[in-house]
Amino acid sequence: MTQVGKARGTTPDALNYLESFTLGAVDTSLAAQNAVVALESLGLGSVYIGGIRNKPAEVAAELALSARQFPLFGLAIGKPDPVRPASVKPRLPQASVLFEEQYAWSETQAQAVRDYDRSLRAFQREQGLPERDWSDQASDRTRGPDSMAGRDVLRDVLAKLSFPLF
Ligand SMILES: Cc1cc2nc3c(=O)[nH]c(=O)nc-3n(C[C@H](O)[C@H](O)[C@H](O)COP(=O)(O)O)c2cc1C
């Protein structure tokens, strides 16, 4: 957008705002998810790689990104190995994430999460994976900066990549 604006003689100052960053993140995610669905329809598999945000400055340098460009996530694409078929992990039940008109967390959602912990454990058992509640995993991941695999410094990295995020 910076280049397009330049060609029109405008300064793209709105790109300095958190709103523009959020817009970019939403649009990129929507495009990627559509790509994932299209890839599946072609018999290809894909894996999102959020791990690239563990070292976003290094990834930005590797990709020769310029100012106000940020590597949101990677998407690895390949052919699924028929010798190692993968099962779809159970997802959080709708009752735990769907609210009508207003957000109102209640015992209904809490029970749905407990049910999910149980169904995830059953899946892990079936797959020969170590058993662990989703609630436990998710709580651990959101515990604090030390559980964020280096992503706690994202604001500083974004500032260095010329995102003031006003
Ligand atoms: C936003 C997002 C980021 C992800 N980041 C990674 C990653 O960094 N490394 C990885 O191996 N898998 C990553 N995954 C893939 C998941 O670990 C998982 O393999 C994928 O969601 C599909 O498997 P599932 O059916 O078990 O959910 C990511 C998935 C999503 C949705």
PDB file of C-alpha atoms and ligand atoms in Angstrom:
ATOM      1  CA  MET A   1       0.000   0.000   0.000  1.00  0.00           C
ATOM      2  CA  THR A   2       2.919   2.331   0.701  1.00  0.00           C
ATOM      3  CA  GLN A   3       4.012   2.039  -2.938  1.00  0.00           C
ATOM      4  CA  VAL A   4       0.481   2.503  -4.300  1.00  0.00           C
ATOM      5  CA  GLY A   5       0.001   5.624  -2.161  1.00  0.00           C
ATOM      6  CA  LYS A   6       3.372   6.993  -3.252  1.00  0.00           C
ATOM      7  CA  ALA A   7       2.433   6.597  -6.906  1.00  0.00           C
ATOM      8  CA  ARG A   8      -0.714   8.650  -6.209  1.00  0.00           C
ATOM      9  CA  GLY A   9       1.220  11.280  -4.281  1.00  0.00           C
ATOM     10  CA  THR A  10      -0.402  10.541  -0.898  1.00  0.00           C
ATOM     11  CA  THR A  11       1.371   9.713   2.340  1.00  0.00           C
ATOM     12  CA  PRO A  12      -0.094   6.502   3.769  1.00  0.00           C
ATOM     13  CA  ASP A  13      -0.080   7.767   7.354  1.00  0.00           C
ATOM     14  CA  ALA A  14      -3.118   5.692   8.329  1.00  0.00           C
ATOM     15  CA  LEU A  15      -0.864   2.638   8.035  1.00  0.00           C
ATOM     16  CA  ASN A  16       0.789   3.756  11.271  1.00  0.00           C
ATOM     17  CA  TYR A  17      -2.332   2.967  13.283  1.00  0.00           C
ATOM     18  CA  LEU A  18      -3.230  -0.214  15.135  1.00  0.00           C
ATOM     19  CA  GLU A  19      -6.459  -0.286  13.101  1.00  0.00           C
ATOM     20  CA  SER A  20      -4.467  -0.781   9.883  1.00  0.00           C
ATOM     21  CA  PHE A  21      -2.361  -3.516  11.467  1.00  0.00           C
ATOM     22  CA  THR A  22      -5.527  -5.267  12.664  1.00  0.00           C
ATOM     23  CA  LEU A  23      -7.106  -4.908   9.227  1.00  0.00           C
ATOM     24  CA  GLY A  24      -4.023  -6.467   7.636  1.00  0.00           C
ATOM     25  CA  ALA A  25      -4.005  -9.331  10.140  1.00  0.00           C
ATOM     26  CA  VAL A  26      -7.717 -10.047   9.579  1.00  0.00           C
ATOM     27  CA  ASP A  27      -7.484  -9.880   5.778  1.00  0.00           C
ATOM     28  CA  THR A  28      -4.361 -12.047   5.690  1.00  0.00           C
ATOM     29  CA  SER A  29      -5.963 -14.686   7.914  1.00  0.00           C
ATOM     30  CA  LEU A  30      -9.134 -14.762   5.824  1.00  0.00           C
ATOM     31  CA  ALA A  31      -7.107 -15.136   2.621  1.00  0.00           C
ATOM     32  CA  ALA A  32      -4.959 -17.883   4.168  1.00  0.00           C
ATOM     33  CA  GLN A  33      -7.951 -19.842   5.429  1.00  0.00           C
ATOM     34  CA  ASN A  34      -9.561 -19.654   1.978  1.00  0.00           C
ATOM     35  CA  ALA A  35      -6.269 -20.921   0.552  1.00  0.00           C
ATOM     36  CA  VAL A  36      -6.292 -23.816   3.052  1.00  0.00           C
ATOM     37  CA  VAL A  37      -9.810 -24.826   1.991  1.00  0.00           C
ATOM     38  CA  ALA A  38      -8.909 -24.524  -1.706  1.00  0.00           C
ATOM     39  CA  LEU A  39      -5.729 -26.558  -1.162  1.00  0.00           C
ATOM     40  CA  GLU A  40      -7.713 -29.310   0.558  1.00  0.00           C
ATOM     41  CA  SER A  41     -10.102 -29.434  -2.386  1.00  0.00           C
ATOM     42  CA  LEU A  42      -7.044 -30.083  -4.582  1.00  0.00           C
ATOM     43  CA  GLY A  43      -5.862 -32.931  -2.342  1.00  0.00           C
ATOM     44  CA  LEU A  44      -3.073 -30.899  -0.755  1.00  0.00           C
ATOM     45  CA  GLY A  45      -2.416 -30.455   2.944  1.00  0.00           C
ATOM     46  CA  SER A  46      -1.206 -27.404   4.802  1.00  0.00           C
ATOM     47  CA  VAL A  47       0.014 -26.426   8.243  1.00  0.00           C
ATOM     48  CA  TYR A  48      -0.058 -22.915   9.639  1.00  0.00           C
ATOM     49  CA  ILE A  49       3.264 -21.931  11.163  1.00  0.00           C
ATOM     50  CA  GLY A  50       2.646 -19.389  13.891  1.00  0.00           C
ATOM     51  CA  GLY A  51       6.147 -20.302  15.080  1.00  0.00           C
ATOM     52  CA  ILE A  52       7.626 -17.716  12.718  1.00  0.00           C
ATOM     53  CA  ARG A  53       6.490 -15.071  15.203  1.00  0.00           C
ATOM     54  CA  ASN A  54       9.025 -16.498  17.645  1.00  0.00           C
ATOM     55  CA  LYS A  55      11.674 -14.633  15.592  1.00  0.00           C
ATOM     56  CA  PRO A  56       9.749 -12.114  13.478  1.00  0.00           C
ATOM     57  CA  ALA A  57      12.684  -9.735  12.917  1.00  0.00           C
ATOM     58  CA  GLU A  58      14.846 -12.560  11.551  1.00  0.00           C
ATOM     59  CA  VAL A  59      12.017 -13.777   9.294  1.00  0.00           C
ATOM     60  CA  ALA A  60      11.387 -10.210   8.049  1.00  0.00           C
ATOM     61  CA  ALA A  61      15.093  -9.895   7.164  1.00  0.00           C
ATOM     62  CA  GLU A  62      15.127 -13.301   5.420  1.00  0.00           C
ATOM     63  CA  LEU A  63      12.110 -12.275   3.307  1.00  0.00           C
ATOM     64  CA  ALA A  64      13.603  -8.818   2.588  1.00  0.00           C
ATOM     65  CA  LEU A  65      10.444  -7.154   3.926  1.00  0.00           C
ATOM     66  CA  SER A  66      10.432  -3.385   3.962  1.00  0.00           C
ATOM     67  CA  ALA A  67       9.030  -0.957   6.523  1.00  0.00           C
ATOM     68  CA  ARG A  68       5.559  -1.758   7.874  1.00  0.00           C
ATOM     69  CA  GLN A  69       5.616  -5.330   6.609  1.00  0.00           C
ATOM     70  CA  PHE A  70       5.287  -8.127   9.137  1.00  0.00           C
ATOM     71  CA  PRO A  71       5.369 -11.935   8.788  1.00  0.00           C
ATOM     72  CA  LEU A  72       2.084 -12.900  10.461  1.00  0.00           C
ATOM     73  CA  PHE A  73       2.365 -16.667   9.985  1.00  0.00           C
ATOM     74  CA  GLY A  74       3.718 -19.203   7.559  1.00  0.00           C
ATOM     75  CA  LEU A  75       1.719 -21.777   5.642  1.00  0.00           C
ATOM     76  CA  ALA A  76       3.545 -24.983   4.752  1.00  0.00           C
ATOM     77  CA  ILE A  77       1.910 -26.796   1.842  1.00  0.00           C
ATOM     78  CA  GLY A  78       2.470 -30.374   0.821  1.00  0.00           C
ATOM     79  CA  LYS A  79       1.032 -33.700  -0.171  1.00  0.00           C
ATOM     80  CA  PRO A  80      -0.420 -35.661   2.757  1.00  0.00           C
ATOM     81  CA  ASP A  81       1.449 -38.940   3.271  1.00  0.00           C
ATOM     82  CA  PRO A  82      -1.087 -41.771   2.753  1.00  0.00           C
ATOM     83  CA  VAL A  83       1.121 -44.070   4.832  1.00  0.00           C
ATOM     84  CA  ARG A  84       0.596 -41.804   7.848  1.00  0.00           C
ATOM     85  CA  PRO A  85      -3.064 -40.719   7.747  1.00  0.00           C
ATOM     86  CA  ALA A  86      -3.842 -37.939  10.201  1.00  0.00           C
ATOM     87  CA  SER A  87      -7.021 -37.670  12.210  1.00  0.00           C
ATOM     88  CA  VAL A  88      -8.777 -34.392  12.820  1.00  0.00           C
ATOM     89  CA  LYS A  89      -8.403 -33.315  16.422  1.00  0.00           C
ATOM     90  CA  PRO A  90     -11.773 -32.651  18.125  1.00  0.00           C
ATOM     91  CA  ARG A  91     -12.603 -28.956  18.176  1.00  0.00           C
ATOM     92  CA  LEU A  92     -14.039 -26.917  21.018  1.00  0.00           C
ATOM     93  CA  PRO A  93     -17.775 -27.615  21.041  1.00  0.00           C
ATOM     94  CA  GLN A  94     -20.019 -24.941  19.638  1.00  0.00           C
ATOM     95  CA  ALA A  95     -21.702 -24.549  23.043  1.00  0.00           C
ATOM     96  CA  SER A  96     -18.415 -23.280  24.468  1.00  0.00           C
ATOM     97  CA  VAL A  97     -17.805 -20.562  21.879  1.00  0.00           C
ATOM     98  CA  LEU A  98     -21.186 -19.466  20.497  1.00  0.00           C
ATOM     99  CA  PHE A  99     -23.075 -16.617  22.155  1.00  0.00           C
ATOM    100  CA  GLU A 100     -26.265 -15.074  20.844  1.00  0.00           C
ATOM    101  CA  GLU A 101     -26.576 -11.287  20.883  1.00  0.00           C
ATOM    102  CA  GLN A 102     -24.419 -10.820  23.994  1.00  0.00           C
ATOM    103  CA  TYR A 103     -21.408 -12.476  25.548  1.00  0.00           C
ATOM    104  CA  ALA A 104     -22.535 -14.212  28.724  1.00  0.00           C
ATOM    105  CA  TRP A 105     -20.226 -16.867  30.108  1.00  0.00           C
ATOM    106  CA  SER A 106     -22.195 -19.322  32.183  1.00  0.00           C
ATOM    107  CA  GLU A 107     -22.158 -22.869  33.494  1.00  0.00           C
ATOM    108  CA  THR A 108     -23.229 -23.999  29.986  1.00  0.00           C
ATOM    109  CA  GLN A 109     -19.904 -22.902  28.516  1.00  0.00           C
ATOM    110  CA  ALA A 110     -17.918 -24.150  31.512  1.00  0.00           C
ATOM    111  CA  GLN A 111     -19.532 -27.581  31.139  1.00  0.00           C
ATOM    112  CA  ALA A 112     -18.851 -27.584  27.375  1.00  0.00           C
ATOM    113  CA  VAL A 113     -15.163 -26.940  28.075  1.00  0.00           C
ATOM    114  CA  ARG A 114     -15.064 -29.787  30.610  1.00  0.00           C
ATOM    115  CA  ASP A 115     -16.696 -32.038  28.008  1.00  0.00           C
ATOM    116  CA  TYR A 116     -14.046 -30.962  25.507  1.00  0.00           C
ATOM    117  CA  ASP A 117     -11.236 -31.790  27.926  1.00  0.00           C
ATOM    118  CA  ARG A 118     -12.679 -35.291  28.157  1.00  0.00           C
ATOM    119  CA  SER A 119     -13.116 -35.770  24.408  1.00  0.00           C
ATOM    120  CA  LEU A 120      -9.621 -34.438  23.727  1.00  0.00           C
ATOM    121  CA  ARG A 121      -8.171 -36.911  26.218  1.00  0.00           C
ATOM    122  CA  ALA A 122     -10.031 -39.741  24.475  1.00  0.00           C
ATOM    123  CA  PHE A 123      -8.540 -38.576  21.157  1.00  0.00           C
ATOM    124  CA  GLN A 124      -5.046 -38.386  22.650  1.00  0.00           C
ATOM    125  CA  ARG A 125      -5.410 -41.919  24.040  1.00  0.00           C
ATOM    126  CA  GLU A 126      -6.576 -43.203  20.669  1.00  0.00           C
ATOM    127  CA  GLN A 127      -3.617 -41.509  18.929  1.00  0.00           C
ATOM    128  CA  GLY A 128      -1.070 -42.747  21.477  1.00  0.00           C
ATOM    129  CA  LEU A 129      -0.295 -39.165  22.535  1.00  0.00           C
ATOM    130  CA  PRO A 130       0.385 -37.987  26.080  1.00  0.00           C
ATOM    131  CA  GLU A 131      -2.930 -37.111  27.742  1.00  0.00           C
ATOM    132  CA  ARG A 132      -3.479 -33.515  28.751  1.00  0.00           C
ATOM    133  CA  ASP A 133      -6.622 -31.422  29.216  1.00  0.00           C
ATOM    134  CA  TRP A 134      -7.085 -28.621  26.685  1.00  0.00           C
ATOM    135  CA  SER A 135      -7.870 -26.328  29.652  1.00  0.00           C
ATOM    136  CA  ASP A 136      -4.500 -27.164  31.110  1.00  0.00           C
ATOM    137  CA  GLN A 137      -2.609 -26.601  27.827  1.00  0.00           C
ATOM    138  CA  ALA A 138      -4.422 -23.338  27.106  1.00  0.00           C
ATOM    139  CA  SER A 139      -3.937 -22.011  30.640  1.00  0.00           C
ATOM    140  CA  ASP A 140      -0.261 -22.867  30.473  1.00  0.00           C
ATOM    141  CA  ARG A 141       0.154 -21.079  27.131  1.00  0.00           C
ATOM    142  CA  THR A 142      -1.491 -17.927  28.475  1.00  0.00           C
ATOM    143  CA  ARG A 143       0.308 -17.988  31.840  1.00  0.00           C
ATOM    144  CA  GLY A 144       2.652 -15.098  31.146  1.00  0.00           C
ATOM    145  CA  PRO A 145       5.665 -13.818  29.171  1.00  0.00           C
ATOM    146  CA  ASP A 146       7.748 -16.895  29.987  1.00  0.00           C
ATOM    147  CA  SER A 147       5.172 -19.134  28.281  1.00  0.00           C
ATOM    148  CA  MET A 148       5.137 -17.098  25.038  1.00  0.00           C
ATOM    149  CA  ALA A 149       8.178 -18.545  23.213  1.00  0.00           C
ATOM    150  CA  GLY A 150       9.732 -15.107  22.731  1.00  0.00           C
ATOM    151  CA  ARG A 151       6.528 -13.475  21.471  1.00  0.00           C
ATOM    152  CA  ASP A 152       6.248 -11.260  24.533  1.00  0.00           C
ATOM    153  CA  VAL A 153       8.547  -8.752  22.778  1.00  0.00           C
ATOM    154  CA  LEU A 154       6.307  -8.404  19.720  1.00  0.00           C
ATOM    155  CA  ARG A 155       5.498  -4.747  20.394  1.00  0.00           C
ATOM    156  CA  ASP A 156       9.215  -3.849  20.406  1.00  0.00           C
ATOM    157  CA  VAL A 157       9.840  -5.864  17.243  1.00  0.00           C
ATOM    158  CA  LEU A 158       6.910  -4.145  15.507  1.00  0.00           C
ATOM    159  CA  ALA A 159       8.300  -0.748  16.515  1.00  0.00           C
ATOM    160  CA  LYS A 160      11.637  -1.713  14.919  1.00  0.00           C
ATOM    161  CA  LEU A 161       9.764  -2.774  11.757  1.00  0.00           C
ATOM    162  CA  SER A 162       8.319   0.777  11.606  1.00  0.00           C
ATOM    163  CA  PHE A 163       4.883   0.066  13.047  1.00  0.00           C
ATOM    164  CA  PRO A 164       4.185   2.825  15.606  1.00  0.00           C
ATOM    165  CA  LEU A 165       0.683   1.340  16.176  1.00  0.00           C
ATOM    166  CA  PHE A 166      -0.942   4.603  17.249  1.00  0.00           C
TER     167      PHE A 166
HETATM  168  C1  LIG B   1      -2.884 -20.054  13.841  1.00  0.00           C
HETATM  169  C2  LIG B   1      -2.178 -21.393  13.844  1.00  0.00           C
HETATM  170  C3  LIG B   1      -0.807 -21.440  14.068  1.00  0.00           C
HETATM  171  C4  LIG B   1      -0.119 -22.659  14.046  1.00  0.00           C
HETATM  172  N1  LIG B   1       1.220 -22.696  14.239  1.00  0.00           N
HETATM  173  C5  LIG B   1       1.882 -23.865  14.166  1.00  0.00           C
HETATM  174  C6  LIG B   1       3.290 -23.924  14.319  1.00  0.00           C
HETATM  175  O1  LIG B   1       3.944 -22.915  14.521  1.00  0.00           O
HETATM  176  N2  LIG B   1       3.904 -25.110  14.205  1.00  0.00           N
HETATM  177  C7  LIG B   1       3.193 -26.270  13.940  1.00  0.00           C
HETATM  178  O2  LIG B   1       3.796 -27.325  13.861  1.00  0.00           O
HETATM  179  N3  LIG B   1       1.862 -26.230  13.799  1.00  0.00           N
HETATM  180  C8  LIG B   1       1.203 -25.075  13.893  1.00  0.00           C
HETATM  181  N4  LIG B   1      -0.144 -25.048  13.727  1.00  0.00           N
HETATM  182  C9  LIG B   1      -0.832 -26.288  13.340  1.00  0.00           C
HETATM  183  C10 LIG B   1      -1.472 -26.956  14.504  1.00  0.00           C
HETATM  184  O3  LIG B   1      -0.497 -27.384  15.391  1.00  0.00           O
HETATM  185  C11 LIG B   1      -2.273 -28.160  13.994  1.00  0.00           C
HETATM  186  O4  LIG B   1      -1.385 -29.052  13.402  1.00  0.00           O
HETATM  187  C12 LIG B   1      -3.284 -27.728  13.010  1.00  0.00           C
HETATM  188  O5  LIG B   1      -4.138 -26.782  13.618  1.00  0.00           O
HETATM  189  C13 LIG B   1      -4.120 -28.874  12.431  1.00  0.00           C
HETATM  190  O6  LIG B   1      -4.162 -29.942  13.289  1.00  0.00           O
HETATM  191  P1  LIG B   1      -5.335 -30.252  14.264  1.00  0.00           P
HETATM  192  O7  LIG B   1      -6.349 -30.938  13.423  1.00  0.00           O
HETATM  193  O8  LIG B   1      -4.683 -31.144  15.242  1.00  0.00           O
HETATM  194  O9  LIG B   1      -5.788 -28.960  14.861  1.00  0.00           O
HETATM  195  C14 LIG B   1      -0.841 -23.850  13.786  1.00  0.00           C
HETATM  196  C15 LIG B   1      -2.234 -23.794  13.594  1.00  0.00           C
HETATM  197  C16 LIG B   1      -2.892 -22.585  13.609  1.00  0.00           C
HETATM  198  C17 LIG B   1      -4.384 -22.564  13.372  1.00  0.00           C
END
